[in-house]
mmCIF file of C-alpha atoms and ligand atoms in Angstrom:
data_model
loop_
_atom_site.group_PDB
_atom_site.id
_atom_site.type_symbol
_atom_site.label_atom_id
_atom_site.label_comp_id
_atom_site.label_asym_id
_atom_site.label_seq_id
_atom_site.Cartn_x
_atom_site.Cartn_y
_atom_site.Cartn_z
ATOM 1 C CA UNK L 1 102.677 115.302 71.687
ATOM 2 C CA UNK L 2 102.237 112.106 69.433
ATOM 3 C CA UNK L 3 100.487 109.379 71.177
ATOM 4 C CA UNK L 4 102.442 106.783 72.716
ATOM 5 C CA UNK L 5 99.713 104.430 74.486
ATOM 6 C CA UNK L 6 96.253 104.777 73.842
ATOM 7 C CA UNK L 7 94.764 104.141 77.458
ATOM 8 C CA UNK L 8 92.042 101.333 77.745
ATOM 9 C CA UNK L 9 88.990 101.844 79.269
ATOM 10 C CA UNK L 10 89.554 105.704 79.612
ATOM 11 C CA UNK L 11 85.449 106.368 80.330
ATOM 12 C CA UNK L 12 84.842 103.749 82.484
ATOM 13 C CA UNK L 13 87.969 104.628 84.809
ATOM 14 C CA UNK L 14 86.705 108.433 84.896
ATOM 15 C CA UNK L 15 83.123 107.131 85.545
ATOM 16 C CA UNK L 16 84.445 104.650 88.473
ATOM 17 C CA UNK L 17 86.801 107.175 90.077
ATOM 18 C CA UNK L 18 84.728 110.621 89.608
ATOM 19 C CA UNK L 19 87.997 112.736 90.084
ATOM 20 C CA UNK L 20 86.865 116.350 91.554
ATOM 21 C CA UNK L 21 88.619 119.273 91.380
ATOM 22 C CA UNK L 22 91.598 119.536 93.980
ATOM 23 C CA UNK L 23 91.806 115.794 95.279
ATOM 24 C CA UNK L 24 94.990 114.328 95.207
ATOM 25 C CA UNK L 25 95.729 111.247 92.515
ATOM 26 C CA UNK L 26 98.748 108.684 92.624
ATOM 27 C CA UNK L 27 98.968 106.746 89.494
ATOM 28 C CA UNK L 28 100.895 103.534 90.173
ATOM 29 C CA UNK L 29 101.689 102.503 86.275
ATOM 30 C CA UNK L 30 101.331 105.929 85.079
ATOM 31 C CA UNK L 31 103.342 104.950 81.228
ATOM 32 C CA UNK L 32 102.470 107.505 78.912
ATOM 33 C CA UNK L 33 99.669 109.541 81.509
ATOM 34 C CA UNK L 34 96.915 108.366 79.125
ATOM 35 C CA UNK L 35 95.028 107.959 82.316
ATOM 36 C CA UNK L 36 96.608 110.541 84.767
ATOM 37 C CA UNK L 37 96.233 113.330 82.364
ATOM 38 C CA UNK L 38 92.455 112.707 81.893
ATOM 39 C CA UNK L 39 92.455 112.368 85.582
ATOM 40 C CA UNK L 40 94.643 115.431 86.417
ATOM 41 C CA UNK L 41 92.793 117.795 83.700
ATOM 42 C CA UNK L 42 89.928 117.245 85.967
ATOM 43 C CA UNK L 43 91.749 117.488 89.496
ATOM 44 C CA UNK L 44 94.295 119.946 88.881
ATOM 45 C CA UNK L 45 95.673 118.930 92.407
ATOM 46 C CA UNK L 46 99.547 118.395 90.554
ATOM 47 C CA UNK L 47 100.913 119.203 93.750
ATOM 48 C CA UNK L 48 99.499 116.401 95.962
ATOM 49 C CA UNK L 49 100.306 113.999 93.234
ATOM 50 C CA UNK L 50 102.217 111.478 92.218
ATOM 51 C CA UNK L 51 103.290 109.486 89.328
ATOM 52 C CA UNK L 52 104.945 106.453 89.230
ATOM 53 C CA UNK L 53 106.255 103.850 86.597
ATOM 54 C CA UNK L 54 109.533 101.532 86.502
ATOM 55 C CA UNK L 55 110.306 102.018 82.642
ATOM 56 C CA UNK L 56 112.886 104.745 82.042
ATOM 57 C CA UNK L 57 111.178 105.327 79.191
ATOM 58 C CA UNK L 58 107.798 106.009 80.322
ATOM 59 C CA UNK L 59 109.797 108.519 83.397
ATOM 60 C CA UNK L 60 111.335 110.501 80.205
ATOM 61 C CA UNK L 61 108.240 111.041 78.398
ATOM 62 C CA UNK L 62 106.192 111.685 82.040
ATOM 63 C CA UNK L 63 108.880 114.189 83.198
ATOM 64 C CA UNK L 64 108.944 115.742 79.736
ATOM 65 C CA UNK L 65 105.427 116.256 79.505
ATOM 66 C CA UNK L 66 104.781 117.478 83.124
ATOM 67 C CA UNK L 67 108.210 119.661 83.152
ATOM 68 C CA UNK L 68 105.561 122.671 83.411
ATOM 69 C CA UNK L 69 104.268 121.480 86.260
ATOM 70 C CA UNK L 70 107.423 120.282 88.671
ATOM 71 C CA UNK L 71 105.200 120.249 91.766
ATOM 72 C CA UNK L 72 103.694 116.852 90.093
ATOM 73 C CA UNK L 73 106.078 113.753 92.061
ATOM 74 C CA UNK L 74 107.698 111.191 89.491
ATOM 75 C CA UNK L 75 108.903 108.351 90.802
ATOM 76 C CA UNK L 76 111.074 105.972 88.766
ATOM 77 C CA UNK L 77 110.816 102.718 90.718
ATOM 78 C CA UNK L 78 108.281 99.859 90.994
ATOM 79 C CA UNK L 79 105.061 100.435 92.680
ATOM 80 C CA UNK L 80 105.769 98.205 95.431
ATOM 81 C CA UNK L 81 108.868 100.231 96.849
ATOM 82 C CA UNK L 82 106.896 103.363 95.675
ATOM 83 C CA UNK L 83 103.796 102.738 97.969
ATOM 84 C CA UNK L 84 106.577 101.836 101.094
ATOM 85 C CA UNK L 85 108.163 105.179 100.461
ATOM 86 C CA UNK L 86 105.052 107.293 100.492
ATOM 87 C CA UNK L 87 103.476 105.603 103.259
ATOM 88 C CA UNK L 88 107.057 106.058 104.747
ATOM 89 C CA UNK L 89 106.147 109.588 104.376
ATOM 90 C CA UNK L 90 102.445 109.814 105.485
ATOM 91 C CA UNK L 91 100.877 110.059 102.011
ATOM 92 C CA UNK L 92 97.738 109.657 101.346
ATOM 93 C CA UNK L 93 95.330 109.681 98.499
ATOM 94 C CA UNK L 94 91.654 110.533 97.611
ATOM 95 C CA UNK L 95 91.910 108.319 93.868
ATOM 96 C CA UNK L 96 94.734 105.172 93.184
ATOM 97 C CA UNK L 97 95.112 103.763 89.664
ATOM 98 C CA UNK L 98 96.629 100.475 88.751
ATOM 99 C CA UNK L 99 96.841 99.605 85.011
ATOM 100 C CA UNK L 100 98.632 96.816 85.198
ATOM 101 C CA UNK L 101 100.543 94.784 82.255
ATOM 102 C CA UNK L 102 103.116 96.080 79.014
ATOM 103 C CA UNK L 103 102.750 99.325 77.164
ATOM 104 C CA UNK L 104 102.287 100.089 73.779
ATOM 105 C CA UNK L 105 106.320 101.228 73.012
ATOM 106 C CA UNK L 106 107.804 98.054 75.415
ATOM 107 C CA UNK L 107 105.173 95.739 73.170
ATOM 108 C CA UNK L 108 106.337 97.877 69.658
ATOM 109 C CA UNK L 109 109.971 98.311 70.417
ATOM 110 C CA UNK L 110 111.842 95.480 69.116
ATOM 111 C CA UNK L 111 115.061 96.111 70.910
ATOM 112 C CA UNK L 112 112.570 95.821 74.331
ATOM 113 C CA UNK L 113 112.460 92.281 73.861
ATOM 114 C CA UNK L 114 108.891 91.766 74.902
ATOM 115 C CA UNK L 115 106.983 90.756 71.337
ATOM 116 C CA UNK L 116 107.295 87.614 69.676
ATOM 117 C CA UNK L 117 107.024 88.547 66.247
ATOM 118 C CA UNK L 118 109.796 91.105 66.368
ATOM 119 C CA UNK L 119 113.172 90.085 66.271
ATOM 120 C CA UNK L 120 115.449 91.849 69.556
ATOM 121 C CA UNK L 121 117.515 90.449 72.184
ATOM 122 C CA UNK L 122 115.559 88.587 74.623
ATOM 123 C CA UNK L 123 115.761 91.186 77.221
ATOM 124 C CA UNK L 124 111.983 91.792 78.677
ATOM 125 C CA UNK L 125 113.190 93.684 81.906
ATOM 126 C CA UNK L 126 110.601 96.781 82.472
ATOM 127 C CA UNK L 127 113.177 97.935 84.754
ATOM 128 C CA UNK L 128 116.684 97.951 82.512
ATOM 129 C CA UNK L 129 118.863 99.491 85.808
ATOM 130 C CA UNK L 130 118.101 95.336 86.435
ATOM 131 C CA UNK L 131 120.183 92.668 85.739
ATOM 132 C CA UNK L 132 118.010 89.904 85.543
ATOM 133 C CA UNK L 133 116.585 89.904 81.983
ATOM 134 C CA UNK L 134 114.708 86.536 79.733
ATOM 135 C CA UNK L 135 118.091 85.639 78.133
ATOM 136 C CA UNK L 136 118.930 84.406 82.218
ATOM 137 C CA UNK L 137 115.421 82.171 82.209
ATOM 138 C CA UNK L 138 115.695 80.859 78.962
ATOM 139 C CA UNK L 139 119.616 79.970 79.204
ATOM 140 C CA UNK L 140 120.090 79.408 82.705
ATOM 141 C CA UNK L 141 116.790 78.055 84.115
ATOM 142 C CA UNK L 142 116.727 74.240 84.501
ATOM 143 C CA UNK L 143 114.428 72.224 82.175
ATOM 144 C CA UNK L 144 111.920 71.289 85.832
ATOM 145 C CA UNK L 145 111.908 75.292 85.909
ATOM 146 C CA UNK L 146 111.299 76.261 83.022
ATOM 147 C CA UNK L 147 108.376 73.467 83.160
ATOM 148 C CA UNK L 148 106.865 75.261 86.187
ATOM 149 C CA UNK L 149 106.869 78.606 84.743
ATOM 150 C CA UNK L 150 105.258 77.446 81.415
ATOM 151 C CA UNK L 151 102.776 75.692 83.361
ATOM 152 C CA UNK L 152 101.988 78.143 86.727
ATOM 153 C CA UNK L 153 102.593 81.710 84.562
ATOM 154 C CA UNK L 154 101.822 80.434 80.705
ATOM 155 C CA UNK L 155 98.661 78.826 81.998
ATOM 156 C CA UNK L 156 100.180 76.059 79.367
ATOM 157 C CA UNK L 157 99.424 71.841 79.820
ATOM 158 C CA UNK L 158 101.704 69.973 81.505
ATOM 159 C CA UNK L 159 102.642 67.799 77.879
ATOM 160 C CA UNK L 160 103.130 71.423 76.250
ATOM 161 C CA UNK L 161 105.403 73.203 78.792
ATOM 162 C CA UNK L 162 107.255 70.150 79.154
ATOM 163 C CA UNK L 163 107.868 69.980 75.348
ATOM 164 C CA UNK L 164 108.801 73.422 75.097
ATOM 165 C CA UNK L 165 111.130 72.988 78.011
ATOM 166 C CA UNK L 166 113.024 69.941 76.390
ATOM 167 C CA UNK L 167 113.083 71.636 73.320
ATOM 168 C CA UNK L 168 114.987 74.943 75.079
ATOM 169 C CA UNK L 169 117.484 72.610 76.816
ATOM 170 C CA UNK L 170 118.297 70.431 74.336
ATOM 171 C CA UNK L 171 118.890 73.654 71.363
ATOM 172 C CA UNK L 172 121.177 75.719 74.443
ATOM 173 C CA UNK L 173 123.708 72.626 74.511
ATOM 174 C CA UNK L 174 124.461 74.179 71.199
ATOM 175 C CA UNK L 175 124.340 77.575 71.491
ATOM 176 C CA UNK L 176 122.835 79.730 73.715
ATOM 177 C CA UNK L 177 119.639 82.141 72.986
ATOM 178 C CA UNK L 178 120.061 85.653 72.336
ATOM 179 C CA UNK L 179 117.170 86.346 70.625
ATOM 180 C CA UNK L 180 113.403 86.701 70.373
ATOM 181 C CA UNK L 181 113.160 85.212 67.164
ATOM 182 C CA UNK L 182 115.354 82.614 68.031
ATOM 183 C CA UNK L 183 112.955 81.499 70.790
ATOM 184 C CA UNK L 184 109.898 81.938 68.762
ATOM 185 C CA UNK L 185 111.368 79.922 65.992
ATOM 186 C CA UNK L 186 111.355 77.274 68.453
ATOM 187 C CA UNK L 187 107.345 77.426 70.099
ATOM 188 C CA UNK L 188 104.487 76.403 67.647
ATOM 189 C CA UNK L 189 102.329 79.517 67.146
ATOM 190 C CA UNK L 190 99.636 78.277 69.408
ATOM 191 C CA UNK L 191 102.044 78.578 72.814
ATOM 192 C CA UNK L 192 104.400 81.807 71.763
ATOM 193 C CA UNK L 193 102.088 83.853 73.368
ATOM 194 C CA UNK L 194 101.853 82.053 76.375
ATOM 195 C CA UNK L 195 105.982 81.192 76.101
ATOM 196 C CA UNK L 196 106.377 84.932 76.161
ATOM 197 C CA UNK L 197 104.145 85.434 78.788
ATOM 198 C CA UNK L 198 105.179 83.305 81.525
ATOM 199 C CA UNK L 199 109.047 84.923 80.930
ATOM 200 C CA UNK L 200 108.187 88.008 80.720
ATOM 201 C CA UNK L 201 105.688 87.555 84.169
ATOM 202 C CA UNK L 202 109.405 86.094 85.713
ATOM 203 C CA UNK L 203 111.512 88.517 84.934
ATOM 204 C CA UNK L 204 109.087 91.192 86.225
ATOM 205 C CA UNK L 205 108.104 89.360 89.382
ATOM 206 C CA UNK L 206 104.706 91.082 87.810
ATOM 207 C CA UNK L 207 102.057 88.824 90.153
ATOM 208 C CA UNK L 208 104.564 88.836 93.451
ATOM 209 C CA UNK L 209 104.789 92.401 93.437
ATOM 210 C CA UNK L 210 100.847 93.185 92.959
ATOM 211 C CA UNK L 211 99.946 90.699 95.470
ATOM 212 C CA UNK L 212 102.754 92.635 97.882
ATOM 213 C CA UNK L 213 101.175 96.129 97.117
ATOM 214 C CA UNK L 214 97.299 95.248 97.206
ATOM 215 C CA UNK L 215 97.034 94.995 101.119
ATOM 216 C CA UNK L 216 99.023 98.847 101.274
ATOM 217 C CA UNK L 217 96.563 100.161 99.109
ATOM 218 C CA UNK L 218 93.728 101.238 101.771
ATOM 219 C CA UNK L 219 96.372 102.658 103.827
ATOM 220 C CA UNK L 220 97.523 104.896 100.652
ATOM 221 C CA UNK L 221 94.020 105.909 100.019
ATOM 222 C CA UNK L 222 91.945 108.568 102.235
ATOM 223 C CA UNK L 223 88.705 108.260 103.506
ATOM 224 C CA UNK L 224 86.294 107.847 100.701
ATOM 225 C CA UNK L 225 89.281 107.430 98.361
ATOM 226 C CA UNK L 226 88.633 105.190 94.947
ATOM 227 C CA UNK L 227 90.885 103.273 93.483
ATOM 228 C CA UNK L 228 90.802 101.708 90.101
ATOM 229 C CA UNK L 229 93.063 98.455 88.623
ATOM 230 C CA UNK L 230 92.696 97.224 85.248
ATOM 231 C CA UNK L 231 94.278 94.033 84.859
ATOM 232 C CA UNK L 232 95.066 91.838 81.179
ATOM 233 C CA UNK L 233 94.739 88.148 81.827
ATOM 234 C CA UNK L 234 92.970 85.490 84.590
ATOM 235 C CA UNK L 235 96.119 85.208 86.819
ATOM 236 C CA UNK L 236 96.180 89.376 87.714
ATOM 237 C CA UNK L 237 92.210 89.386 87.604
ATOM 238 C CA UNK L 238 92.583 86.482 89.912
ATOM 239 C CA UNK L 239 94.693 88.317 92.540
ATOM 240 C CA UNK L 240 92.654 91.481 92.284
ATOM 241 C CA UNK L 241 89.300 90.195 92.645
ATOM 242 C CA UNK L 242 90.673 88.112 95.794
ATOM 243 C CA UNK L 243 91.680 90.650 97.259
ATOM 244 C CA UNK L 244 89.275 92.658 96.766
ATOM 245 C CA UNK L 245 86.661 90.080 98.092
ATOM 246 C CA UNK L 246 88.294 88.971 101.293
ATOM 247 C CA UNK L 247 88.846 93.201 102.436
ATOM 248 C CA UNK L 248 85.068 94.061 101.691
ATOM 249 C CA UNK L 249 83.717 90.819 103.274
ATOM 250 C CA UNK L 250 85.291 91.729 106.636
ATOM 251 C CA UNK L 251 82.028 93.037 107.841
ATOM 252 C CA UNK L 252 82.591 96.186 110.335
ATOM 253 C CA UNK L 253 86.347 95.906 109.705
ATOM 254 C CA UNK L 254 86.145 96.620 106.054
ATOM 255 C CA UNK L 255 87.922 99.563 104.683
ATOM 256 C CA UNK L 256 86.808 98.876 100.975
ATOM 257 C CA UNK L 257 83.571 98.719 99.664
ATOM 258 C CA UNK L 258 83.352 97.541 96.496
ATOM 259 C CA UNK L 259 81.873 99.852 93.164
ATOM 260 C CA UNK L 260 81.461 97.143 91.283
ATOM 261 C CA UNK L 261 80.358 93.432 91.984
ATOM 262 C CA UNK L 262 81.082 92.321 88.370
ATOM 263 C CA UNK L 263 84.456 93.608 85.944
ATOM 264 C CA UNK L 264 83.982 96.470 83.611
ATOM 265 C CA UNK L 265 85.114 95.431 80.628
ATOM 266 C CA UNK L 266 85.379 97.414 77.167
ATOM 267 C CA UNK L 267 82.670 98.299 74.696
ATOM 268 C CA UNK L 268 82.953 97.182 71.148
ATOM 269 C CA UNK L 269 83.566 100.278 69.720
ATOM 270 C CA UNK L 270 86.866 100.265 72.059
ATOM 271 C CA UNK L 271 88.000 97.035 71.185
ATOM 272 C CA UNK L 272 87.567 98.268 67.198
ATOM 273 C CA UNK L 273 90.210 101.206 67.693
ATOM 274 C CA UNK L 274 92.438 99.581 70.775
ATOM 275 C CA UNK L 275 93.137 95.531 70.363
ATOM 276 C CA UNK L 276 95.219 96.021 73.787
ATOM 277 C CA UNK L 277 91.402 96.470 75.416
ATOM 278 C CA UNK L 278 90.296 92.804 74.339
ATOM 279 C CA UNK L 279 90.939 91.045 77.835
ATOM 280 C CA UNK L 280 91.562 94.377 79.983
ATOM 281 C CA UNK L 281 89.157 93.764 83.421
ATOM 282 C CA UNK L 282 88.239 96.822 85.550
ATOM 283 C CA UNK L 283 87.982 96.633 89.244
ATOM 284 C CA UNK L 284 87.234 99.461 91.824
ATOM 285 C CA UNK L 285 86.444 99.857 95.241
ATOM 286 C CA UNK L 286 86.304 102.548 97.675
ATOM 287 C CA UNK L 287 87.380 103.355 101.095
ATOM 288 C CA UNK L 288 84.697 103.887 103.543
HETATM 289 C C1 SAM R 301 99.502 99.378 80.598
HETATM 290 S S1 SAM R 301 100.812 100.480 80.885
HETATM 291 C C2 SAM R 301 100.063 101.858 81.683
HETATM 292 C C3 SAM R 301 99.595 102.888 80.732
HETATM 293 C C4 SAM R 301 99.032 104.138 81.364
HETATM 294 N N1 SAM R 301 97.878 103.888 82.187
HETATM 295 C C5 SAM R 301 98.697 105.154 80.294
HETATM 296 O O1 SAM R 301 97.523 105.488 80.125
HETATM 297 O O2 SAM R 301 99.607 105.613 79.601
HETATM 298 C C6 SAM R 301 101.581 99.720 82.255
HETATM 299 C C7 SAM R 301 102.765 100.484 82.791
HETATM 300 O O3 SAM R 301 103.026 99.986 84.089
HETATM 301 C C8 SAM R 301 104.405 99.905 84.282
HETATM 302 N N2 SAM R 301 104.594 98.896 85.323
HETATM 303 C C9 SAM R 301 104.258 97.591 85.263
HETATM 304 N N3 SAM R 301 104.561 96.990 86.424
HETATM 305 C C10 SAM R 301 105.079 97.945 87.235
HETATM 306 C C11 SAM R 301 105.567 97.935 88.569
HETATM 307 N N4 SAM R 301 105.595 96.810 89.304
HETATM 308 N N5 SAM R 301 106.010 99.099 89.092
HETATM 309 C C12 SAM R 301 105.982 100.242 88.357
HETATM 310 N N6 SAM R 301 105.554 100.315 87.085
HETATM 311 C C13 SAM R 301 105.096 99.175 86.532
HETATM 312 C C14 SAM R 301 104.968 99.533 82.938
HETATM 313 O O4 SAM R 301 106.319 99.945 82.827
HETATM 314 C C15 SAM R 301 104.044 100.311 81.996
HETATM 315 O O5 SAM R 301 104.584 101.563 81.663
#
């Protein structure tokens, strides 16, 4: 099967999660199973697994390429509602991955609306059974909004985001945006990045749904369960390592233990073959 997504940090996860034969695994952004195969070549445990990912995309390719194995659980929703449902159901977990951020095809996919440098509607939604898409930010938000978002999920100055904000109102008296291009036209190169961003955190409510699934993670895992999270810029890392902090510093009470004190990040000969790797952060801690 071509390659899709070339998973970062592949040796370091397998080194921080030491998968055994026959433990269960639940992949929370399983995409293209870079990870979860790795994982689940070693485990073999398809049955107690589960796989889950909110791109329809990423669900067609999983489903296609573990149609063999139908005893594997795919769950098309967002990992928040996915860790509520299995918990609903008493599930639990010896390893948990999190690989949070875009994929490879929703980056590379024009009509996904996601990159800046491709032209496609400005869409953005992970999720496209949602309504709420970039073209509602961009067009609807109001110019204080749009300010706070630059500023809070763009990590932008307040004299930049306000710029860009003016700019957006003013241009949609005219006409409103339906494009990428349209809005990249309008950011200097140095803020597109952080533009796109800041929308594209909004429209996935990508930080309020980690921080709502972190605290059901030791519930989901089993007793000396691992789990894993890679995450791609300061304001995930920021949650993660939080959270991670304040659960193993409750002395007795503690039900994680962290693996490592410091983020894994990638070696240079990763970062040669994978640019995605550049500002991926490892995390993992175990239940004990
Ligand atoms: C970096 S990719 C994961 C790639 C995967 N580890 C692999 O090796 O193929 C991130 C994936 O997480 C999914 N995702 C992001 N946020 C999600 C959420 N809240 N719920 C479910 N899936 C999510 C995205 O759709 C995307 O497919």
């Amino acid at each position: 099967m071509e390659e899709h997504h070339k998973p970062v940090l592949l040796s370091e996860v397998l080194q921080v999660l030491d998968p055994k034969p026959g433990e269960s695994y639940l992949d929370l952004t399983a995409g293209y199973a870079g990870h979860a195969s790795a994982i689940l070549d070693v485990t073999r445990n398809y049955k107690e697994s589960c796989l889950v990912d909110r791109d329809d995309y990423a669900v067609s390719i999983l489903r296609e390429k573990y149609s063999m194995s139908e005893s594997v659980e795919i769950l098309h929703m967002d990992f928040y509602d996915a860790a509520l449902q299995l918990l609903q159901c008493g599930k639990t977990f010896d390893i948990i991955l999190a690989d949070f951020g875009v994929s490879s095809p929703q980056l590379d996919l024009a009509q996904r609306g996601f990159s800046f440098s491709q032209d496609g509607p400005l869409d953005m939604r992970m999720d496209r059974r949602q309504d709420f898409s970039a073209a509602d930010i961009v067009n609807r938000y109001s110019e204080r909004e749009l300010v706070e978002i630059f500023e809070k999920y763009g990590e932008m100055s307040p004299g930049s985001s306000r710029k860009v904000a003016r700019e957006i109102v003013l241009l949609r008296r005219k006409k409103k945006f339906e494009t990428t291009s349209e809005l990249a036209a309008l950011v200097n190169r140095e803020h597109r990045a952080q533009v796109f961003q800041a929308i594209r955190i909004v429209v996935n409510d990508e930080l309020g749904l980690i921080e709502k699934t972190l605290p059901l993670i030791p519930k989901l895992l089993k007793l000396g369960g691992r789990v894993a999270i890679i995450t791609f810029h300061s304001l995930e890392d920021r949650l993660v390592k939080d959270y991670f902090k304040q659960e193993s510093s409750l002395g007795e009470e503690s039900e994680l233990k962290l693996i490592n004190k410091k983020p894994i990040t990638a070696e240079h000969l990763e970062l040669v073959s994978n640019p995605r790797a550049r500002s991926a952060k490892l995390r993992a801690a175990c239940k004990s």
